[in-house]
Short mmCIF file of C-alpha atoms and ligand atoms in Angstrom, two decimals:
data_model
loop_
_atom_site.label_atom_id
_atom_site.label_comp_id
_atom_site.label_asym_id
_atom_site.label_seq_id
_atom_site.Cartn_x
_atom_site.Cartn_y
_atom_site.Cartn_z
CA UNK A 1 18.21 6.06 15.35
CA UNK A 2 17.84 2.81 13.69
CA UNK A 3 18.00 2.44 9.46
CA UNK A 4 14.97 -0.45 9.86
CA UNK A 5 12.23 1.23 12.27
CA UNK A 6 9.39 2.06 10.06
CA UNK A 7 7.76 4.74 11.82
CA UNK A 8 11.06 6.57 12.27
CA UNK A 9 12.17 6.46 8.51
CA UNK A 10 8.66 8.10 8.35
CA UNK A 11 9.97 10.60 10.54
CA UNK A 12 12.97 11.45 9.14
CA UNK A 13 11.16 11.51 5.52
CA UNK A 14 9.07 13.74 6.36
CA UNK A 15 11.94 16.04 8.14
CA UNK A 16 13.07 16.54 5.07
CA UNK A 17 10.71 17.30 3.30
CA UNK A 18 10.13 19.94 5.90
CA UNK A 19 13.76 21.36 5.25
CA UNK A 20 13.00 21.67 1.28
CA UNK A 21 9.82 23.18 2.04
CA UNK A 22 11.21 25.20 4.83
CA UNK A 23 8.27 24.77 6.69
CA UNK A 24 7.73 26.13 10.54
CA UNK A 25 9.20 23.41 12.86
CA UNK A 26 5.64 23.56 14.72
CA UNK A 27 3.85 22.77 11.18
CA UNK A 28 6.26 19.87 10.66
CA UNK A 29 5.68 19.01 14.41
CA UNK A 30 2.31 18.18 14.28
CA UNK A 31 2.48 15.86 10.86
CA UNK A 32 5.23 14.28 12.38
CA UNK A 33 2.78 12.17 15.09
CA UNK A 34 -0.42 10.78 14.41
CA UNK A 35 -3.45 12.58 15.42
CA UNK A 36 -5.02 9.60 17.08
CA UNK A 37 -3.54 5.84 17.99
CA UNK A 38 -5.95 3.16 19.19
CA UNK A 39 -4.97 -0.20 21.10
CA UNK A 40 -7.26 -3.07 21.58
CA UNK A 41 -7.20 -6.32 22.93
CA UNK A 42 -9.19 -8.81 21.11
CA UNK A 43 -10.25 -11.92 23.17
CA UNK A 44 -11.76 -14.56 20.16
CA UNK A 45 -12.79 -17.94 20.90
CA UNK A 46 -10.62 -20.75 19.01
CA UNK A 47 -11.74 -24.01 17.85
CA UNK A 48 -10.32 -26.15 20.23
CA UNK A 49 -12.59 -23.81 22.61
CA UNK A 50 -10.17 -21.84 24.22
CA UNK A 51 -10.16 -17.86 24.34
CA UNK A 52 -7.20 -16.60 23.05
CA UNK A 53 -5.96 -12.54 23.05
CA UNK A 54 -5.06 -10.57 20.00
CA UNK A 55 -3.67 -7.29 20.28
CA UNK A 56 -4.61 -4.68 17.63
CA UNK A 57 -3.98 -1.20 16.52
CA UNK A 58 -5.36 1.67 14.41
CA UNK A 59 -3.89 4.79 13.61
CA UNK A 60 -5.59 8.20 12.65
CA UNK A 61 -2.95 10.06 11.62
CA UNK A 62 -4.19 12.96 9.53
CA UNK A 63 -7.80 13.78 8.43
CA UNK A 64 -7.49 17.57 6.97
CA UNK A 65 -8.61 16.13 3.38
CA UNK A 66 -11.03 13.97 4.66
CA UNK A 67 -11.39 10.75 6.37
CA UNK A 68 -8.81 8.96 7.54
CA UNK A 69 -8.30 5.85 4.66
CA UNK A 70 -5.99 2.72 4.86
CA UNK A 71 -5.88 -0.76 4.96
CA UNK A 72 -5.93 -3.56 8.12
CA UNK A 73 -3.12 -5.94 8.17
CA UNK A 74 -2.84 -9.67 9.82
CA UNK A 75 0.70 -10.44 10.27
CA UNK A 76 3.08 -11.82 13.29
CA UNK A 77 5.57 -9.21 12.94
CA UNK A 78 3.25 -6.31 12.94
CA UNK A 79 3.42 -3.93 15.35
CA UNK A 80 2.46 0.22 16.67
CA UNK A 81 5.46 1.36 14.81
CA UNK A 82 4.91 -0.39 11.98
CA UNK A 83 0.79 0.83 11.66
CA UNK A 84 2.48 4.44 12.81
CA UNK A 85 4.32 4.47 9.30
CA UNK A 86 1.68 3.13 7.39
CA UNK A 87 -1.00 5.38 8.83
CA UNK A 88 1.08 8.74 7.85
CA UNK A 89 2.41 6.99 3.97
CA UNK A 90 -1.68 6.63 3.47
CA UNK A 91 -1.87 10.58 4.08
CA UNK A 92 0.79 11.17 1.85
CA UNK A 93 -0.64 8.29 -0.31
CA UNK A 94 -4.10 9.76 -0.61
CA UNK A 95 -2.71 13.68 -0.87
CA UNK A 96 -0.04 12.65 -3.97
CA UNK A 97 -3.14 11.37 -6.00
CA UNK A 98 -5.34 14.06 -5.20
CA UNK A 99 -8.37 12.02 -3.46
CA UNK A 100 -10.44 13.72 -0.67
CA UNK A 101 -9.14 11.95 2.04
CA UNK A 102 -6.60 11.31 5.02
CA UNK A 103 -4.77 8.45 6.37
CA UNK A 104 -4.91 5.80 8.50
CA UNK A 105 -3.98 2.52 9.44
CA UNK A 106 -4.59 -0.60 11.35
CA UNK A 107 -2.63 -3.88 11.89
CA UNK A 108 -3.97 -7.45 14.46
CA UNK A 109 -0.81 -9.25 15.23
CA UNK A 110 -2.02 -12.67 13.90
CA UNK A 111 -0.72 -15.28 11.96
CA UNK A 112 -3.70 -15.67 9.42
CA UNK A 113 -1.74 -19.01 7.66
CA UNK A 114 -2.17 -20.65 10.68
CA UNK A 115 -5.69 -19.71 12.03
CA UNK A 116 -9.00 -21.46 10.10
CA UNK A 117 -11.44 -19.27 8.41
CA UNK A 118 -14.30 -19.82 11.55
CA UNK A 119 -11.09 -18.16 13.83
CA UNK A 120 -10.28 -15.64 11.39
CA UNK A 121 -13.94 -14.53 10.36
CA UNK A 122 -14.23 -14.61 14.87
CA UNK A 123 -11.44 -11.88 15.49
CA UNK A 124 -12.31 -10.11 12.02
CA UNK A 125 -15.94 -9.35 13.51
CA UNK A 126 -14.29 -8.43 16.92
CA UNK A 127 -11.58 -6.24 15.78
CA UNK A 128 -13.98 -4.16 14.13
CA UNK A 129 -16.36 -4.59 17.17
CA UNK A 130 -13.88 -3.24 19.08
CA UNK A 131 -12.88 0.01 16.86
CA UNK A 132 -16.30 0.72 15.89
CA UNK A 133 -16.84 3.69 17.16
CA UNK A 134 -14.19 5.38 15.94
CA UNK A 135 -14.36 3.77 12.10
CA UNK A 136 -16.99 4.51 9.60
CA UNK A 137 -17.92 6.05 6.58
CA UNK A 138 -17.34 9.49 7.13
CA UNK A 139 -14.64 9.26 9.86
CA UNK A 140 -12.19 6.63 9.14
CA UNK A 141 -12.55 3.47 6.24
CA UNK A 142 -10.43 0.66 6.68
CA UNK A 143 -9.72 -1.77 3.36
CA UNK A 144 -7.38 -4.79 2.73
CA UNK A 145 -3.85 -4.88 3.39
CA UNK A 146 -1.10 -7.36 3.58
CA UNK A 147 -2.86 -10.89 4.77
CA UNK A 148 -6.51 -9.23 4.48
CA UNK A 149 -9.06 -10.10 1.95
CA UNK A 150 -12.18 -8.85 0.29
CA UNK A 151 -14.08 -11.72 2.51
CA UNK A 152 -12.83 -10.69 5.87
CA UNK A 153 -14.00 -6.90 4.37
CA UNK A 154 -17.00 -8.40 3.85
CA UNK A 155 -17.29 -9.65 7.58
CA UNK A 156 -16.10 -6.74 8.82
CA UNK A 157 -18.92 -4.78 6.84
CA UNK A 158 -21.67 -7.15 8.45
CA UNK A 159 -20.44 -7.05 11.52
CA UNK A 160 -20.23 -2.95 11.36
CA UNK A 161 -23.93 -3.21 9.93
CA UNK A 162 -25.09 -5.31 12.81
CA UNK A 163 -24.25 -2.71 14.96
CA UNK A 164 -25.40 0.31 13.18
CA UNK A 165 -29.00 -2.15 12.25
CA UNK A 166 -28.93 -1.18 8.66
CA UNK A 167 -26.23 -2.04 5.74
CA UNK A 168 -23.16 0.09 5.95
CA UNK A 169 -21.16 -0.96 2.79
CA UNK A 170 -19.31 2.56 2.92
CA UNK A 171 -17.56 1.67 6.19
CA UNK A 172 -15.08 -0.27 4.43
CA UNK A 173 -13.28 -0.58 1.16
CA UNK A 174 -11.85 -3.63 -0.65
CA UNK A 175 -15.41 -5.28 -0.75
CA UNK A 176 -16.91 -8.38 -2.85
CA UNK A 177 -18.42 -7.07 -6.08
CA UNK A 178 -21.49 -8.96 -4.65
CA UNK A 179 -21.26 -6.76 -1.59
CA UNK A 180 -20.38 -3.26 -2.97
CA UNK A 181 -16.90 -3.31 -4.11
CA UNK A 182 -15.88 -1.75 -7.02
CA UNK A 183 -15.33 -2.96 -10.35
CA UNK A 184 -11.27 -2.91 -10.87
CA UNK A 185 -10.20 -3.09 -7.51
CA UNK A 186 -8.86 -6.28 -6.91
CA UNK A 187 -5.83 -5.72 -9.45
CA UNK A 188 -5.75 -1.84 -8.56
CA UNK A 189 -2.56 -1.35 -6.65
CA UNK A 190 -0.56 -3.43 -9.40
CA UNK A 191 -2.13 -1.41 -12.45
CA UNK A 192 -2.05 1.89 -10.81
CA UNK A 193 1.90 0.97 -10.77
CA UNK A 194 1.56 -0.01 -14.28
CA UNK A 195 0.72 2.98 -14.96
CA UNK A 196 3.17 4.99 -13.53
CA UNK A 197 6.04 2.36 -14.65
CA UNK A 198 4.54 3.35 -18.31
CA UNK A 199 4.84 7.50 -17.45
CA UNK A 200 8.71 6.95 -16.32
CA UNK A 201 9.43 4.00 -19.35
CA UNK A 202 8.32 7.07 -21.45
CA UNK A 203 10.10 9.32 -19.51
CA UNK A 204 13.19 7.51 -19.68
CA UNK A 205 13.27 6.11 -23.33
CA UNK A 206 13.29 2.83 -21.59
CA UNK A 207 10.93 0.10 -24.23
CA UNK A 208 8.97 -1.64 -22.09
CA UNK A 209 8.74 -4.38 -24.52
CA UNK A 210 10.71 -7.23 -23.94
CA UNK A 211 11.79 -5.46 -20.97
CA UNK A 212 12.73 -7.81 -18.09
CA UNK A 213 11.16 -7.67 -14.53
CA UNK A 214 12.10 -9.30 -11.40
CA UNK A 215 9.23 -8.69 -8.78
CA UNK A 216 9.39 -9.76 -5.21
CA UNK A 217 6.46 -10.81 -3.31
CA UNK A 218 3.10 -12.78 -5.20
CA UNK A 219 0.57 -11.08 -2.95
CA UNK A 220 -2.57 -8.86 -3.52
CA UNK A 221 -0.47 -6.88 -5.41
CA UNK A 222 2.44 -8.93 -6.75
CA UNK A 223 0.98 -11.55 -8.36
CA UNK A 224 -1.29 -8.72 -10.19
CA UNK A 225 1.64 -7.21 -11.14
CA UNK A 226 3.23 -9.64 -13.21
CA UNK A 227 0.46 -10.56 -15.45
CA UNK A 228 -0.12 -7.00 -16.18
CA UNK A 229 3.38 -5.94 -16.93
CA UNK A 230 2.96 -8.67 -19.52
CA UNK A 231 -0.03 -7.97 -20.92
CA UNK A 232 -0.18 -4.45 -20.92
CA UNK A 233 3.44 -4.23 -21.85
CA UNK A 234 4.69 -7.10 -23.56
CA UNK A 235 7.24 -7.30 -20.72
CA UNK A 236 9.60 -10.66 -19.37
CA UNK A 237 9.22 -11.44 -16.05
CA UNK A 238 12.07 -13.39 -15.40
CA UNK A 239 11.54 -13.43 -11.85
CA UNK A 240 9.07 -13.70 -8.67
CA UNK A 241 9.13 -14.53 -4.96
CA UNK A 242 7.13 -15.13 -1.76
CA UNK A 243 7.86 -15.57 1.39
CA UNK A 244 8.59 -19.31 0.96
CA UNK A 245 11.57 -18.40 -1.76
CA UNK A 246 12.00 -17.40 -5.63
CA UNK A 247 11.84 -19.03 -9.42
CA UNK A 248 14.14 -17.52 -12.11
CA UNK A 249 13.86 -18.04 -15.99
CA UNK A 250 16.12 -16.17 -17.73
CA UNK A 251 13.71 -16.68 -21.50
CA UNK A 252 10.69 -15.48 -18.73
CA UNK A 253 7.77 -17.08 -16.19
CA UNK A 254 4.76 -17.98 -18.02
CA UNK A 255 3.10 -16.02 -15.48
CA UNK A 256 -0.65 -17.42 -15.41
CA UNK A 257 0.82 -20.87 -15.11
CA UNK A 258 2.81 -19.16 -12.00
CA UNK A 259 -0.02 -17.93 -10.51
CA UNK A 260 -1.98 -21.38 -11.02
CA UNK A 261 0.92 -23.22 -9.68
CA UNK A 262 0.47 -20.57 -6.07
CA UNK A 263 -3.09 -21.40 -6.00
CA UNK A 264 -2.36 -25.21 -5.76
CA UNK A 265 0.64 -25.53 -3.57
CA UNK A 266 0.61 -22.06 -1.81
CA UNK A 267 3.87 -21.11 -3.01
CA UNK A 268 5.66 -20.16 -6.51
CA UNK A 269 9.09 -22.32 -5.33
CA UNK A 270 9.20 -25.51 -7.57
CA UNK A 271 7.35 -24.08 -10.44
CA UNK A 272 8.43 -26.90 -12.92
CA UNK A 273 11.59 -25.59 -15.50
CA UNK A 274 12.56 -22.36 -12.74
CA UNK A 275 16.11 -22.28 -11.13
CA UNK A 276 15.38 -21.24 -7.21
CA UNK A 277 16.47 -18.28 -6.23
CA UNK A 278 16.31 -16.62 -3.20
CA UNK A 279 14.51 -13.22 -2.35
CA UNK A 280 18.03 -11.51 -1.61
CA UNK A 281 19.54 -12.41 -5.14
CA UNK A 282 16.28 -11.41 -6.67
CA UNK A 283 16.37 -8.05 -6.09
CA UNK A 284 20.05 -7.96 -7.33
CA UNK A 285 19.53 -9.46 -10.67
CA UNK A 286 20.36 -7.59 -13.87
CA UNK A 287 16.68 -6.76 -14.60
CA UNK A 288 15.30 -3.54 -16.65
CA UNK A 289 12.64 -2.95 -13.82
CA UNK A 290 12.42 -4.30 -10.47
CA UNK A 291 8.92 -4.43 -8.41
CA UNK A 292 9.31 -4.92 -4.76
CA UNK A 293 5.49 -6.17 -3.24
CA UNK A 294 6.05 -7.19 -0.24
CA UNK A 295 7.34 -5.83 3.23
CA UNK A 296 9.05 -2.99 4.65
CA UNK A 297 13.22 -2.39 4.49
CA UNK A 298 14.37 -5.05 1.90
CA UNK A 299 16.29 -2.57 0.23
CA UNK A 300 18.64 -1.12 2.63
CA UNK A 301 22.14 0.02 3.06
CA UNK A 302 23.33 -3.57 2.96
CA UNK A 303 22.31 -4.06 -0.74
CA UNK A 304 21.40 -0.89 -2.23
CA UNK A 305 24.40 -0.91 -4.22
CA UNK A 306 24.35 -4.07 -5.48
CA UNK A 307 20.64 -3.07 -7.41
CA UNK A 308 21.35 -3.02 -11.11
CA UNK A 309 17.40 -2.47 -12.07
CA UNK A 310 17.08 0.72 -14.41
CA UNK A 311 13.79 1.16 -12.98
CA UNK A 312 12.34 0.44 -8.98
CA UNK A 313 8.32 0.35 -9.09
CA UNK A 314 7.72 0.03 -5.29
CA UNK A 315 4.35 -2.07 -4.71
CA UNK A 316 5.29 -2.56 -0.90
CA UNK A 317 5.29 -0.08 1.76
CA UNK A 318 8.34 1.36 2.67
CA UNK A 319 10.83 -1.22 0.80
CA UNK A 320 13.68 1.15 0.85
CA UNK A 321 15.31 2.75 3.92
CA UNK A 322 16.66 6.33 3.79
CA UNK A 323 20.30 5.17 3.45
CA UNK A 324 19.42 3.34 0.95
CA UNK A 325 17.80 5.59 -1.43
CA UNK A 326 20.35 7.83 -1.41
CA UNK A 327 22.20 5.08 -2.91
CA UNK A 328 20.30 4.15 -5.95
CA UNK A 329 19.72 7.97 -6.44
CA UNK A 330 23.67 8.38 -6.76
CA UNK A 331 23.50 5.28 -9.15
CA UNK A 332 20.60 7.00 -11.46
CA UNK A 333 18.35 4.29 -10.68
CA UNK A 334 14.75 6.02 -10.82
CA UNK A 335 12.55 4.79 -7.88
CA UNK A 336 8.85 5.18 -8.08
CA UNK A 337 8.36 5.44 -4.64
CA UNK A 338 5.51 3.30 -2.84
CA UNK A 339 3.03 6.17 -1.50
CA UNK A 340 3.37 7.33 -5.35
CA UNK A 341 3.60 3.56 -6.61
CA UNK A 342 1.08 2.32 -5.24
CA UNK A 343 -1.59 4.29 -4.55
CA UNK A 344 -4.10 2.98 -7.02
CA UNK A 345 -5.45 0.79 -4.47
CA UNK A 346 -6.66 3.81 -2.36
CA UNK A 347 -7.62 5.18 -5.73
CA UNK A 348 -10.43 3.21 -6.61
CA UNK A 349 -10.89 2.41 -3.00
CA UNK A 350 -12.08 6.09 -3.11
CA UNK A 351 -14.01 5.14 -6.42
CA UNK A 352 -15.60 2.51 -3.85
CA UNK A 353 -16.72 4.90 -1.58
CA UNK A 354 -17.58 7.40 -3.94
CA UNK A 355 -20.16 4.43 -5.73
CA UNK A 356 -21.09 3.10 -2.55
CA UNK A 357 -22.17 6.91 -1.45
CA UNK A 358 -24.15 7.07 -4.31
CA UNK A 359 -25.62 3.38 -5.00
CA UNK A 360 -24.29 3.45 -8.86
CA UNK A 361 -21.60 1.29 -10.37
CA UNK A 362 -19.02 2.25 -12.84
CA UNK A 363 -18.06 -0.24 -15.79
CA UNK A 364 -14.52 -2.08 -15.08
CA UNK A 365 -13.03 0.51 -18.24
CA UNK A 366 -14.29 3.37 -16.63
CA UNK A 367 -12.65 2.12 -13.33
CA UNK A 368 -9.46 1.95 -15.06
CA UNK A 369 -9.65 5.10 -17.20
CA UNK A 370 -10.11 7.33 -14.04
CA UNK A 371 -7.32 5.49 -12.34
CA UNK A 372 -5.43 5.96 -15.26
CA UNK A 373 -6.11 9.76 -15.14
CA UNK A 374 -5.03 10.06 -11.57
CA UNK A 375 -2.13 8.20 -11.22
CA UNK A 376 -0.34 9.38 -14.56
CA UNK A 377 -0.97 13.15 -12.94
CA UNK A 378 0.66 12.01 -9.43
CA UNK A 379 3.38 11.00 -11.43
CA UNK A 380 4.12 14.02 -13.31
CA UNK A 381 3.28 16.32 -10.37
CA UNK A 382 6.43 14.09 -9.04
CA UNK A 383 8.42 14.71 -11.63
CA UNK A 384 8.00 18.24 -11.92
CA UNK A 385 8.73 18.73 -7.97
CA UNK A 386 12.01 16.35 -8.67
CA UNK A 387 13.10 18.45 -11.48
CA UNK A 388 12.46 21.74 -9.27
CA UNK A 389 13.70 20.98 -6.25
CA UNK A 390 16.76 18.78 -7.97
CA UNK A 391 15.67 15.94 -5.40
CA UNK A 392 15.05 12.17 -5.95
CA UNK A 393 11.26 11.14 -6.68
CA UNK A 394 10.58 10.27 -3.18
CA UNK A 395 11.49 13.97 -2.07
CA UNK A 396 9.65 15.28 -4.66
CA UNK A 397 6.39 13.03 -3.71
CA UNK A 398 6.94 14.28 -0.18
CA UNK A 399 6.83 17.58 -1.36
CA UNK A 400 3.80 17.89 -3.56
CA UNK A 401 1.87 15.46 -1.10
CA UNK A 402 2.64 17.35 2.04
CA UNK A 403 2.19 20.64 0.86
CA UNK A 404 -1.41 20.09 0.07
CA UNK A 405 -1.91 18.42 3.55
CA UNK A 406 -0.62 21.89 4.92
CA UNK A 407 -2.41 23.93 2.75
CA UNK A 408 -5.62 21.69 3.80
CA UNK A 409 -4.92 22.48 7.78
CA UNK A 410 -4.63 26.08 7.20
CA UNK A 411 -7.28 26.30 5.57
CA UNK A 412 -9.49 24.51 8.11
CA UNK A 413 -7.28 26.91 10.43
CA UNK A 414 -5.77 24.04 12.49
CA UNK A 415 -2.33 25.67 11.85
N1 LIG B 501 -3.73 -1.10 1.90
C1 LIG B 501 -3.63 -0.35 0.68
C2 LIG B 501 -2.53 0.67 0.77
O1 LIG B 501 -1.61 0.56 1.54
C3 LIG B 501 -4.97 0.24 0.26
C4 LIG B 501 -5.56 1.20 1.24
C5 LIG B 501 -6.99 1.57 0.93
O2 LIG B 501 -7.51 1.17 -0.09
O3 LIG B 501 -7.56 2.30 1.76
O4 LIG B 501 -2.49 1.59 0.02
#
């Protein structure tokens, strides 16, 4: 058993949640394995005119509530066990905020930094080529992930509609505006957080304003995250990080300047007046509320005890090994954990489908309001299963998210 395998902290996760729920071992059995994993090899023609092979994945894991949902990530490091772990958080993901819809997941081992936009629109249109006919609006909807953007959506989309020989904007999620995305999504992991980091602020008697922040990782959902904390919140982020190092300011980032500063040179290191600091000492500093947006297992048994945040808000997937969290639990620190955290990107990803069903768009407030609805109720469902169960938040997620996925199968009468 290893403390860093993703798909086996899944496992064990969900093991015990089946020993607080006492559920049959044969119940816990089946949710403990995907229903369906797909390899592909994905020959795309470079620009110096070579072929070159990509491998890629995607996971069904559980489709009782609906289709399978959940994002496509390009990264070097991915790999099955990785899209394994994601594929069953996204059923958990989509059960905890009560959407009607399962989980999935699917991952190209690429390095997207160091491919140009004519190779990386190439093996976008042949990595959905070559999963087409298991993807699609009613079966299984793919959306952005780490490395993956609304264009390459957008590719993805034509290329699906090519196939099909009429416009299939519901295959995917994560789209242009232009192209049938939804009003609100590109910030909606980072606010749905927001949201739930205002529930537990309340929760806690912690005042958000002034509060400081530390967040790691200026992605599609980190760099979101720190201009909302300060707008909706009034909160200091004293803090950020990518994966090229950190910037500290103890009087706080001006944040847009941050995120102008990424857009020139690619990186938030030498933002002018910040002290570096490195991604390990960010997530020890003495901050009110710490956001971790980027990869799996940076908080593990290592460093757990060394976290002095009041407050975790995990953005990433799977930040925090087991070990870990029982750590920060035993030092009060109240973790919002990521399939709870973040799900308000496969929130109004669902708000995508549901407009793109029905050819009518919502207003941007409305967007927000209904995300606003769902995530502050998928918080206090949490709560009230960590309260009941006397478990940490992640337990307690676990619980509420996989009892409706059982309740779903019997129902159906798959169990
Ligand atoms: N990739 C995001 C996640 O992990 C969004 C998934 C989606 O919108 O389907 O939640």
């Amino acid at each position: 058993m290893s403390e860093n395998n993703p798909f086996e902290i899944a496992q064990r996760q969900l093991d015990e949640c089946a020993r607080i729920l006492n559920l049959d071992d044969s119940i816990r059995d089946i949710l403990r394995v995907p229903m369906r994993e797909i390899h592909v090899s994905i020959p795309v023609r470079m620009d110096n005119g070579n072929f070159r092979v990509f491998k890629g994945f995607r996971v069904q894991y559980n489709n009782a509530r609906g289709p399978m949902k959940g994002g496509i990530r390009f990264h070097p490091d991915e790999t099955i066990d990785t899209v394994k772990a994601l594929a069953a958080w996204m059923t958990w993901k989509t059960s905890i905020v009560d959407v009607p819809l399962g989980g999935g997941k699917g991952g190209v081992i690429c390095n997207p930094k160091e491919m140009s936009d004519g190779e990386l629109e190439r093996l976008s249109r042949a990595y959905i080529q070559s999963i087409s006919e298991v993807v699609g609006p009613e079966k299984d909807v793919p959306a952005p992930d780490v490395y993956t953007t609304p264009q390459i959506m957008a590719w993805m989309m034509d290329e699906f509609s090519k196939i099909y020989q009429k416009n299939q904007f519901g295959l995917i999620t994560g789209k242009p505006l232009e192209l049938g995305g939804s009003a609100g999504r590109g910030d909606a992991t980072a606010r749905g957080g927001c949201y739930t980091i205002r529930e537990a602020a309340n929760y806690l008697g912690i005042d958000l304003k002034g509060a400081t922040v530390a967040i790691q990782g200026f992605g599609n959902a980190g760099h979101f995250a720190a201009s909302l904390v300060s707008s909706l919140f009034g909160c200091k982020v004293v803090a950020v990080s990518d994966s090229k190092g950190g910037i500290m300011d103890e009087n706080g980032l001006a944040v847009e300047a941050v995120i102008k500063h990424k857009v020139k040179t690619g990186s938030v290191v030498g933002f002018p007046n910040s002290k570096p600091i490195s991604n390990i000492e960010l997530l020890e500093l003495d901050v009110d509320l710490l956001i971790p947006s980027a990869l799996e297992n940076v908080i593990t048994s290592d460093n757990a005890s060394n976290i002095k945040a009041k407050i975790i808000c995990e953005l990433a997937n799977g930040p925090t090994t087991p070990e870990a969290d029982e750590i920060l639990y035993n030092n009060g620190i109240h973790v919002i954990p990521d399939f709870l955290a973040n799900a308000g990107g496969v929130t109004v990803s669902y708000f995508e489908m549901v407009q793109n069903f029905y050819m009518y768009y919502w207003e941007e407030a409305l967007v927000h309001e209904r995300l606003d609805k769902k995530m502050t109720s998928a918080y206090h469902a949490t709560l009230h299963a960590s309260n009941k169960y006397n478990v940490n938040m992640r337990k307690a997620a676990y619980v509420v998210a996989v009892e409706r996925v059982v309740k779903a199968m019997q129902l159906r009468g798959r169990i």
